[in-house]
Short mmCIF file of C-alpha atoms in Angstrom, two decimals:
data_model
loop_
_atom_site.label_atom_id
_atom_site.label_comp_id
_atom_site.label_asym_id
_atom_site.label_seq_id
_atom_site.Cartn_x
_atom_site.Cartn_y
_atom_site.Cartn_z
CA MET V 208 0.00 0.00 0.00
CA ILE V 209 1.36 3.41 -1.02
CA LYS V 210 1.16 6.12 1.63
CA SER V 211 1.48 9.87 1.34
CA LYS V 212 4.44 11.43 3.12
CA ARG V 213 3.41 13.74 5.94
CA GLN V 214 4.92 17.18 6.50
CA PHE V 215 4.41 20.25 8.63
CA PRO V 216 1.64 22.53 7.27
CA ASP V 217 2.89 25.22 4.88
CA LEU V 218 1.43 28.10 6.85
CA PRO V 219 2.28 30.90 4.36
CA HIS V 220 0.66 28.91 1.55
CA PHE V 221 -2.37 28.16 3.73
CA ALA V 222 -2.73 31.83 4.63
CA SER V 223 -2.58 32.82 0.95
CA LEU V 224 -5.68 30.70 0.28
CA ILE V 225 -7.83 32.57 2.78
CA GLU V 226 -9.98 35.37 1.36
CA TRP V 227 -10.00 38.12 3.95
CA LYS V 228 -13.18 40.01 3.17
CA LEU V 229 -15.32 42.02 5.51
CA PRO V 230 -19.07 41.40 5.27
CA SER V 231 -20.65 43.83 2.78
CA ILE V 232 -23.27 46.29 4.02
CA PHE V 233 -24.74 46.30 0.50
CA ARG V 234 -26.75 43.09 0.70
CA THR V 235 -28.53 43.54 -2.63
CA ARG V 236 -25.27 44.08 -4.50
CA THR V 237 -23.85 40.94 -2.92
CA LYS V 238 -26.91 38.91 -3.92
CA LEU V 239 -26.77 40.23 -7.47
CA ALA V 240 -23.09 39.34 -7.77
CA ARG V 241 -23.80 35.81 -6.56
CA ALA V 242 -26.66 35.32 -9.04
CA LEU V 243 -25.35 33.12 -11.84
CA THR V 244 -28.54 32.64 -13.85
CA ILE V 245 -31.68 34.58 -14.67
CA ASN V 246 -33.60 32.14 -12.47
CA ASP V 247 -31.36 33.16 -9.56
CA LEU V 248 -32.39 36.77 -10.16
CA ALA V 249 -36.05 35.74 -10.35
CA LYS V 250 -35.77 34.18 -6.88
CA ILE V 251 -34.35 37.44 -5.51
CA ALA V 252 -37.05 39.44 -7.28
CA LYS V 253 -39.85 37.37 -5.80
CA LYS V 254 -38.74 38.36 -2.30
CA LYS V 255 -38.49 42.05 -3.20
CA VAL V 256 -41.89 42.93 -4.64
CA PRO V 257 -45.55 42.30 -3.80
CA LYS V 258 -47.18 39.17 -5.18
CA VAL V 259 -49.35 41.14 -7.61
CA VAL V 260 -46.22 42.64 -9.21
CA PHE V 261 -44.27 39.40 -9.49
CA ASP V 262 -47.31 37.55 -10.85
CA TYR V 263 -47.81 40.21 -13.50
CA VAL V 264 -44.26 39.65 -14.77
CA GLU V 265 -44.14 35.87 -14.48
CA GLY V 266 -47.70 35.02 -15.46
CA SER V 267 -49.22 34.38 -18.86
CA ALA V 268 -52.65 33.53 -20.27
CA LEU V 269 -55.13 31.02 -18.83
CA ASP V 270 -53.29 27.80 -17.91
CA GLU V 271 -49.97 29.27 -19.07
CA VAL V 272 -49.37 26.46 -21.56
CA SER V 273 -48.05 28.71 -24.36
CA TYR V 274 -45.22 30.04 -22.23
CA ALA V 275 -44.39 26.58 -20.88
CA ARG V 276 -44.16 25.27 -24.45
CA SER V 277 -41.88 28.15 -25.46
CA LYS V 278 -39.53 27.36 -22.58
CA ALA V 279 -39.60 23.64 -23.34
CA THR V 280 -38.74 24.28 -26.99
CA PHE V 281 -35.44 25.91 -26.04
CA ASP V 282 -34.61 22.70 -24.13
CA ARG V 283 -34.90 20.82 -27.45
CA VAL V 284 -32.18 22.87 -29.15
CA GLU V 285 -29.12 20.98 -30.33
CA PHE V 286 -25.95 22.86 -31.27
CA THR V 287 -23.30 21.88 -33.77
CA ALA V 288 -19.81 22.04 -32.27
CA HIS V 289 -16.81 22.78 -34.48
CA THR V 290 -13.41 22.20 -32.89
CA LEU V 291 -9.85 23.17 -33.79
CA ARG V 292 -10.84 26.76 -34.47
CA ASP V 293 -9.05 29.81 -33.11
CA VAL V 294 -11.68 31.23 -30.77
CA SER V 295 -9.30 33.28 -28.65
CA LYS V 296 -11.30 36.30 -29.82
CA VAL V 297 -15.03 36.19 -30.51
CA ASP V 298 -17.22 39.11 -31.57
CA PRO V 299 -20.96 38.90 -30.72
CA SER V 300 -21.79 42.29 -32.27
CA VAL V 301 -24.26 42.74 -35.12
CA GLU V 302 -25.39 45.63 -37.30
CA ILE V 303 -29.03 46.72 -37.01
CA PHE V 304 -30.31 49.42 -39.34
CA GLY V 305 -26.82 50.53 -40.21
CA LYS V 306 -25.45 50.77 -36.68
CA LYS V 307 -23.52 48.23 -34.62
CA VAL V 308 -24.87 46.84 -31.37
CA ASP V 309 -22.65 44.84 -29.05
CA LEU V 310 -25.07 41.91 -28.68
CA PRO V 311 -27.93 40.59 -30.85
CA ILE V 312 -30.20 41.01 -27.81
CA LEU V 313 -32.73 43.84 -27.61
CA PHE V 314 -34.88 45.08 -24.74
CA SER V 315 -38.56 44.36 -25.37
CA PRO V 316 -41.22 46.99 -24.74
CA THR V 317 -42.87 46.23 -21.40
CA GLY V 318 -45.70 48.15 -19.79
CA TYR V 319 -45.82 49.43 -16.22
CA THR V 320 -42.06 49.20 -15.62
CA ARG V 321 -42.16 51.66 -12.70
CA PHE V 322 -44.58 49.18 -11.13
CA MET V 323 -41.67 46.74 -10.86
CA TYR V 324 -39.08 49.31 -9.78
CA HIS V 325 -39.70 52.97 -9.02
CA VAL V 326 -37.14 54.39 -11.49
CA GLY V 327 -38.67 52.32 -14.27
CA GLU V 328 -37.94 52.60 -17.96
CA PRO V 329 -34.97 55.03 -17.69
CA ALA V 330 -33.06 52.46 -15.60
CA VAL V 331 -33.43 49.88 -18.37
CA ALA V 332 -32.67 52.35 -21.15
CA ASN V 333 -29.54 53.50 -19.33
CA THR V 334 -28.34 49.89 -19.14
CA ALA V 335 -28.99 49.59 -22.88
CA ALA V 336 -26.98 52.74 -23.55
CA SER V 337 -24.10 51.55 -21.33
CA ASN V 338 -23.91 48.27 -23.24
CA ASN V 339 -24.53 49.64 -26.75
CA MET V 340 -27.88 47.89 -27.07
CA ILE V 341 -31.38 48.93 -28.19
CA TYR V 342 -34.22 49.76 -25.80
CA SER V 343 -37.90 49.69 -26.76
CA LEU V 344 -40.42 51.87 -24.90
CA SER V 345 -44.00 50.65 -24.61
CA THR V 346 -47.05 52.74 -25.38
CA MET V 347 -48.23 51.57 -21.96
CA GLY V 348 -44.99 52.61 -20.30
CA THR V 349 -44.84 54.62 -17.12
CA THR V 350 -42.33 57.06 -18.65
CA SER V 351 -43.22 59.23 -21.64
CA PRO V 352 -41.12 59.30 -24.83
CA LYS V 353 -39.92 62.83 -24.04
CA GLU V 354 -39.04 61.97 -20.44
CA LEU V 355 -37.02 58.97 -21.58
CA ALA V 356 -35.20 60.95 -24.26
CA ASP V 357 -34.37 63.70 -21.77
CA GLN V 358 -33.07 61.29 -19.15
CA VAL V 359 -31.21 58.85 -21.43
CA PRO V 360 -30.35 60.83 -24.58
CA LYS V 361 -27.57 58.48 -25.71
CA ALA V 362 -29.69 55.33 -25.82
CA ARG V 363 -30.88 53.90 -29.13
CA ARG V 364 -34.64 54.08 -28.65
CA TRP V 365 -37.47 52.31 -30.46
CA PHE V 366 -41.12 52.98 -29.67
CA GLN V 367 -43.79 50.29 -29.46
CA LEU V 368 -47.23 51.23 -30.76
CA TYR V 369 -50.75 49.85 -30.87
CA VAL V 370 -53.16 50.95 -33.60
CA MET V 371 -55.80 52.34 -31.27
CA GLN V 372 -59.51 52.61 -31.85
CA ASN V 373 -59.16 56.37 -32.10
CA ARG V 374 -56.45 56.97 -34.72
CA LYS V 375 -55.88 60.46 -33.30
CA ASP V 376 -54.59 58.79 -30.12
CA SER V 377 -52.17 56.76 -32.23
CA LEU V 378 -50.99 59.87 -34.07
CA SER V 379 -50.49 61.64 -30.75
CA VAL V 380 -48.08 59.04 -29.40
CA ILE V 381 -46.36 58.70 -32.79
CA LYS V 382 -45.70 62.44 -32.70
CA GLN V 383 -44.28 62.12 -29.18
CA ALA V 384 -41.89 59.42 -30.39
CA LYS V 385 -40.88 61.36 -33.50
CA ASP V 386 -40.31 64.62 -31.60
CA SER V 387 -38.23 62.75 -29.00
CA GLY V 388 -35.84 61.21 -31.53
CA PHE V 389 -36.98 57.57 -31.53
CA GLU V 390 -35.50 55.83 -34.55
CA ALA V 391 -38.03 53.03 -35.19
CA LEU V 392 -41.60 51.99 -34.48
CA ILE V 393 -42.64 48.53 -33.30
CA LEU V 394 -46.26 47.87 -34.22
CA THR V 395 -47.78 45.20 -31.98
CA VAL V 396 -50.51 43.29 -33.82
CA ASP V 397 -51.29 40.27 -31.60
CA THR V 398 -53.61 42.20 -29.28
CA PRO V 399 -56.96 42.63 -31.05
CA VAL V 400 -58.29 41.99 -27.56
CA SER V 401 -56.51 41.41 -24.28
CA GLY V 402 -55.47 37.91 -23.34
CA LEU V 403 -57.09 36.30 -20.30
CA ARG V 404 -54.45 36.46 -17.58
CA ILE V 405 -55.84 34.58 -14.62
CA ARG V 406 -53.18 35.65 -12.14
CA ASP V 407 -53.89 39.33 -12.79
CA MET V 408 -57.63 38.77 -12.52
CA LYS V 409 -57.29 37.01 -9.18
CA ASN V 410 -54.96 39.71 -7.89
CA GLY V 411 -57.26 42.53 -9.05
CA LEU V 412 -54.35 44.24 -10.81
CA THR V 413 -54.81 47.96 -11.52
CA ILE V 414 -52.38 50.77 -12.34
CA PRO V 415 -51.89 52.50 -9.93
CA PRO V 416 -52.65 49.83 -7.31
CA ARG V 417 -55.83 50.47 -5.34
CA ILE V 418 -55.54 50.81 -1.57
CA ARG V 419 -57.58 48.16 0.23
CA LEU V 420 -57.53 46.62 3.69
CA SER V 421 -55.24 43.90 2.37
CA THR V 422 -52.85 46.61 1.21
CA VAL V 423 -51.92 47.36 4.83
CA PHE V 424 -50.63 43.81 5.26
CA ALA V 425 -48.87 43.96 1.88
CA ILE V 426 -47.06 47.13 2.97
CA ALA V 427 -45.85 45.38 6.10
CA ARG V 428 -44.40 42.53 4.01
CA LYS V 429 -42.70 44.67 1.34
CA PRO V 430 -42.11 48.08 3.00
CA ILE V 431 -39.30 49.28 0.69
CA TRP V 432 -41.34 48.71 -2.48
CA TRP V 433 -44.31 50.59 -1.02
CA LEU V 434 -42.10 53.39 0.31
CA ASN V 435 -40.68 53.88 -3.18
CA LEU V 436 -44.21 53.90 -4.63
CA PHE V 437 -45.48 56.51 -2.19
CA THR V 438 -42.43 58.81 -2.34
CA THR V 439 -41.94 59.05 -6.11
CA LYS V 440 -44.08 60.57 -8.85
CA LYS V 441 -47.54 59.21 -9.57
CA LEU V 442 -47.64 55.79 -11.19
CA GLU V 443 -49.52 56.20 -14.48
CA PHE V 444 -49.44 55.46 -18.17
CA ALA V 445 -47.28 58.38 -19.17
CA ALA V 446 -48.47 58.57 -22.78
CA PHE V 447 -52.07 58.78 -21.50
CA ARG V 448 -51.85 60.79 -18.33
CA GLY V 449 -54.99 60.82 -16.22
CA TRP V 450 -56.14 57.28 -17.03
CA ASN V 451 -57.06 55.22 -13.97
CA LYS V 452 -58.63 52.03 -15.22
CA SER V 453 -58.24 48.30 -14.82
CA LEU V 454 -56.16 46.46 -17.39
CA VAL V 455 -59.31 45.12 -19.04
CA GLU V 456 -60.78 48.65 -19.33
CA LEU V 457 -57.53 50.00 -20.72
CA ALA V 458 -57.34 47.21 -23.28
CA ALA V 459 -60.87 47.98 -24.44
CA ALA V 460 -59.85 51.55 -25.22
CA ILE V 461 -56.36 50.97 -26.62
CA PHE V 462 -56.61 47.67 -28.51
CA ASP V 463 -58.56 47.84 -31.77
CA PRO V 464 -60.04 44.50 -32.87
CA ALA V 465 -60.60 45.98 -36.33
CA THR V 466 -56.87 46.47 -37.05
CA LYS V 467 -56.00 45.17 -40.55
CA PHE V 468 -53.06 45.01 -42.97
CA GLU V 469 -54.27 48.34 -44.38
CA ASP V 470 -53.36 49.91 -41.05
CA VAL V 471 -49.74 48.91 -41.63
CA LYS V 472 -49.88 50.90 -44.89
CA TRP V 473 -51.37 53.81 -42.96
CA LEU V 474 -48.51 53.64 -40.47
CA GLN V 475 -45.99 53.63 -43.32
CA SER V 476 -47.60 56.84 -44.59
CA VAL V 477 -47.22 58.69 -41.27
CA TRP V 478 -43.79 57.37 -40.14
CA SER V 479 -40.66 57.73 -42.25
CA GLY V 480 -38.33 55.54 -40.17
CA PRO V 481 -38.06 51.76 -39.84
CA ILE V 482 -41.21 49.82 -38.93
CA ILE V 483 -41.05 46.45 -37.20
CA VAL V 484 -44.24 44.42 -36.82
CA LYS V 485 -44.46 42.39 -33.60
CA GLY V 486 -46.69 39.42 -32.93
CA ILE V 487 -46.38 37.42 -36.16
CA GLN V 488 -47.41 33.79 -35.63
CA ASN V 489 -47.62 32.21 -39.08
CA LEU V 490 -45.73 32.08 -42.36
CA GLU V 491 -48.53 33.58 -44.46
CA ASP V 492 -48.61 36.82 -42.44
CA ALA V 493 -44.81 37.04 -42.51
CA LYS V 494 -44.78 36.77 -46.31
CA ARG V 495 -47.49 39.39 -46.71
CA LEU V 496 -45.72 41.89 -44.47
CA ALA V 497 -42.40 41.33 -46.24
CA LYS V 498 -44.12 42.04 -49.55
CA MET V 499 -45.53 45.27 -48.07
CA GLY V 500 -42.01 46.45 -47.35
CA VAL V 501 -41.86 46.52 -43.55
CA ASP V 502 -38.33 46.61 -42.19
CA GLY V 503 -38.63 43.86 -39.62
CA ILE V 504 -40.95 41.32 -38.06
CA ILE V 505 -40.89 39.83 -34.59
CA LEU V 506 -42.12 36.26 -34.28
CA SER V 507 -43.90 36.44 -30.96
CA ASN V 508 -46.76 34.94 -28.96
CA HIS V 509 -46.53 37.89 -26.55
CA GLY V 510 -44.66 35.77 -24.03
CA GLY V 511 -47.66 33.43 -23.85
CA ARG V 512 -49.75 36.30 -22.51
CA GLN V 513 -52.27 36.53 -25.34
CA LEU V 514 -53.41 33.40 -27.24
CA GLU V 515 -53.18 30.30 -25.07
CA LYS V 516 -51.86 27.22 -26.89
CA GLY V 517 -50.63 29.39 -29.77
CA PRO V 518 -47.61 28.75 -32.00
CA VAL V 519 -44.12 28.58 -30.50
CA PRO V 520 -41.96 31.29 -32.15
CA LEU V 521 -38.73 29.25 -32.14
CA GLU V 522 -40.46 26.42 -34.00
CA LEU V 523 -41.74 28.88 -36.60
CA LEU V 524 -38.41 30.67 -37.03
CA PRO V 525 -36.57 28.46 -39.59
CA GLU V 526 -39.35 28.44 -42.21
CA VAL V 527 -39.96 32.17 -41.88
CA VAL V 528 -36.25 32.97 -42.24
CA LYS V 529 -36.05 30.72 -45.28
CA ALA V 530 -39.05 32.43 -46.90
CA VAL V 531 -38.47 36.12 -46.10
CA GLY V 532 -35.11 36.43 -44.32
CA LYS V 533 -33.46 38.10 -47.33
CA LYS V 534 -36.20 40.75 -47.56
CA VAL V 535 -36.83 41.64 -43.94
CA ASP V 536 -35.07 41.34 -40.58
CA VAL V 537 -36.59 38.50 -38.55
CA TYR V 538 -36.51 38.76 -34.76
CA ILE V 539 -37.96 36.52 -32.08
CA ASP V 540 -39.07 36.81 -28.48
CA GLY V 541 -40.59 34.66 -25.77
CA ALA V 542 -38.91 32.59 -23.03
CA VAL V 543 -35.38 33.79 -23.83
CA MET V 544 -33.88 33.26 -20.39
CA SER V 545 -30.19 32.78 -21.10
CA GLY V 546 -27.48 33.76 -23.52
CA GLN V 547 -27.64 30.21 -24.86
CA ASP V 548 -31.31 30.70 -25.70
CA ALA V 549 -30.37 33.89 -27.55
CA TYR V 550 -27.55 32.08 -29.36
CA ALA V 551 -29.95 29.31 -30.41
CA ALA V 552 -32.37 31.75 -32.03
CA VAL V 553 -29.59 33.61 -33.84
CA ALA V 554 -28.04 30.33 -34.98
CA MET V 555 -31.43 29.37 -36.42
CA GLY V 556 -31.53 32.58 -38.45
CA ALA V 557 -32.89 35.36 -36.24
CA LYS V 558 -31.38 38.82 -36.65
CA GLY V 559 -31.70 39.20 -32.90
CA VAL V 560 -33.83 38.31 -29.89
CA PHE V 561 -35.95 40.46 -27.61
CA ILE V 562 -35.94 39.87 -23.86
CA GLY V 563 -38.71 40.94 -21.49
CA ARG V 564 -39.24 38.81 -18.39
CA ALA V 565 -35.49 38.33 -18.03
CA TYR V 566 -34.68 41.99 -17.53
CA LEU V 567 -37.82 42.59 -15.46
CA TYR V 568 -36.58 39.94 -13.03
CA GLY V 569 -33.35 41.91 -12.92
CA ILE V 570 -34.96 45.27 -12.28
CA MET V 571 -37.17 43.83 -9.54
CA ALA V 572 -34.16 42.15 -7.96
CA GLY V 573 -31.90 45.18 -7.91
CA GLY V 574 -32.97 48.10 -10.06
CA GLU V 575 -30.53 49.20 -12.75
CA ARG V 576 -27.77 47.05 -11.24
CA GLY V 577 -30.07 44.07 -11.60
CA VAL V 578 -30.65 44.79 -15.29
CA GLN V 579 -26.90 45.12 -15.78
CA ARG V 580 -26.43 41.75 -14.11
CA VAL V 581 -28.90 40.23 -16.57
CA ILE V 582 -26.81 41.48 -19.48
CA GLU V 583 -23.58 40.26 -17.89
CA ILE V 584 -25.05 36.77 -17.45
CA MET V 585 -26.52 36.61 -20.94
CA LYS V 586 -23.36 37.94 -22.61
CA ARG V 587 -21.26 35.43 -20.66
CA ASP V 588 -23.47 32.59 -21.89
CA PHE V 589 -23.61 33.85 -25.47
CA VAL V 590 -19.86 34.34 -25.84
CA ASN V 591 -19.11 31.04 -24.13
CA THR V 592 -21.43 29.19 -26.52
CA MET V 593 -19.82 30.93 -29.49
CA ALA V 594 -16.40 29.68 -28.42
CA LEU V 595 -17.60 26.15 -27.69
CA THR V 596 -19.29 25.85 -31.08
CA GLY V 597 -16.32 27.35 -32.93
CA ALA V 598 -18.03 30.59 -34.01
CA ARG V 599 -15.95 33.77 -34.01
CA ASN V 600 -18.66 36.17 -35.18
CA ILE V 601 -22.40 36.24 -35.86
CA ALA V 602 -21.97 35.23 -39.50
CA GLU V 603 -20.23 32.05 -38.34
CA VAL V 604 -22.93 31.46 -35.68
CA GLN V 605 -25.53 31.38 -38.43
CA LYS V 606 -23.35 29.31 -40.75
CA ILE V 607 -22.80 26.68 -38.05
CA GLY V 608 -26.47 26.80 -37.12
CA ALA V 609 -28.59 24.85 -34.66
CA LYS V 610 -31.63 22.60 -34.83
CA LEU V 611 -34.54 21.38 -32.76
CA ARG V 612 -34.59 17.74 -31.71
CA SER V 613 -37.95 16.06 -32.28
#
């Protein structure tokens, strides 16, 4: 039997292994730094905000099958790995409308962002600017186009629009976006009516939140969130100041069930910049929009928040790219929760991916620092996957490709 020779402990070496760190007084920063995945950030977020807020972000329509299917589809992705390539330097940047962005990941338009964190949309847009990425402001945002432009002038800003029942309302917000220097419009078309979101119905979600007896107990459980709500400016839909309705009432006024392809032509006549149409869920619609000359389409089931049991965007992506990818930029959203998910969509032909829930988990977990942590995690994953598959740039990512296992 071979035995190891004993010796006196090497005390200097032992001492060099000890990390002498004082406990940090910034608990949130420490938690963010320790978060290694978006799910880690979601766990932090859940402890930071009231249930009604977290459920609004995490929930989807009815039994939430559409979102579950979208997540499961990313688990079916299979990458092709090329070895013996020099991947000492990889470049994940891509050009969008003539300008480079550092990652093919864009910030989706999300409503009510100050509901999740009191600074709201400017915190996300500032992260986008710091990382040379694109931020999209929602029509139902809690910061107006002008306010966002004033606070984050260096960010590349797109504006998300609904064709409203009163076209004058649409023109009003379009003018706000144009006057505030937004470079592109995202027209959302998968909301002829609002989806049935059971969590929000059970929680009685309104913007701003109504004060009830149960609110007193909610304040006791999440005092910092409520303190921020009460000590900052009024929570409202900034593009429609003065509205105080439930989500269902708002949807009835803003969403127009009579929206048609002709309305896309109307939008082209009143907006001179790029137009991206969001909410495409079949090949026929994608072909028709490409023929009309839109600049981009986003394959999206609204994060599973509209049509329950609808198409999964990632499954639709390859045939749409094959049919119209040379005529129009094809993007995708829904259940992108890691840099590997983003890589998969790009490898399958997407120009880029939009993230929503991911960065909202970040902002709930730690404000702007939380959003920055989301980007750090996703960039780490994306670049790592590039190197492991042998791709040195986005062109090589798409050449190498990826597929879905059956």
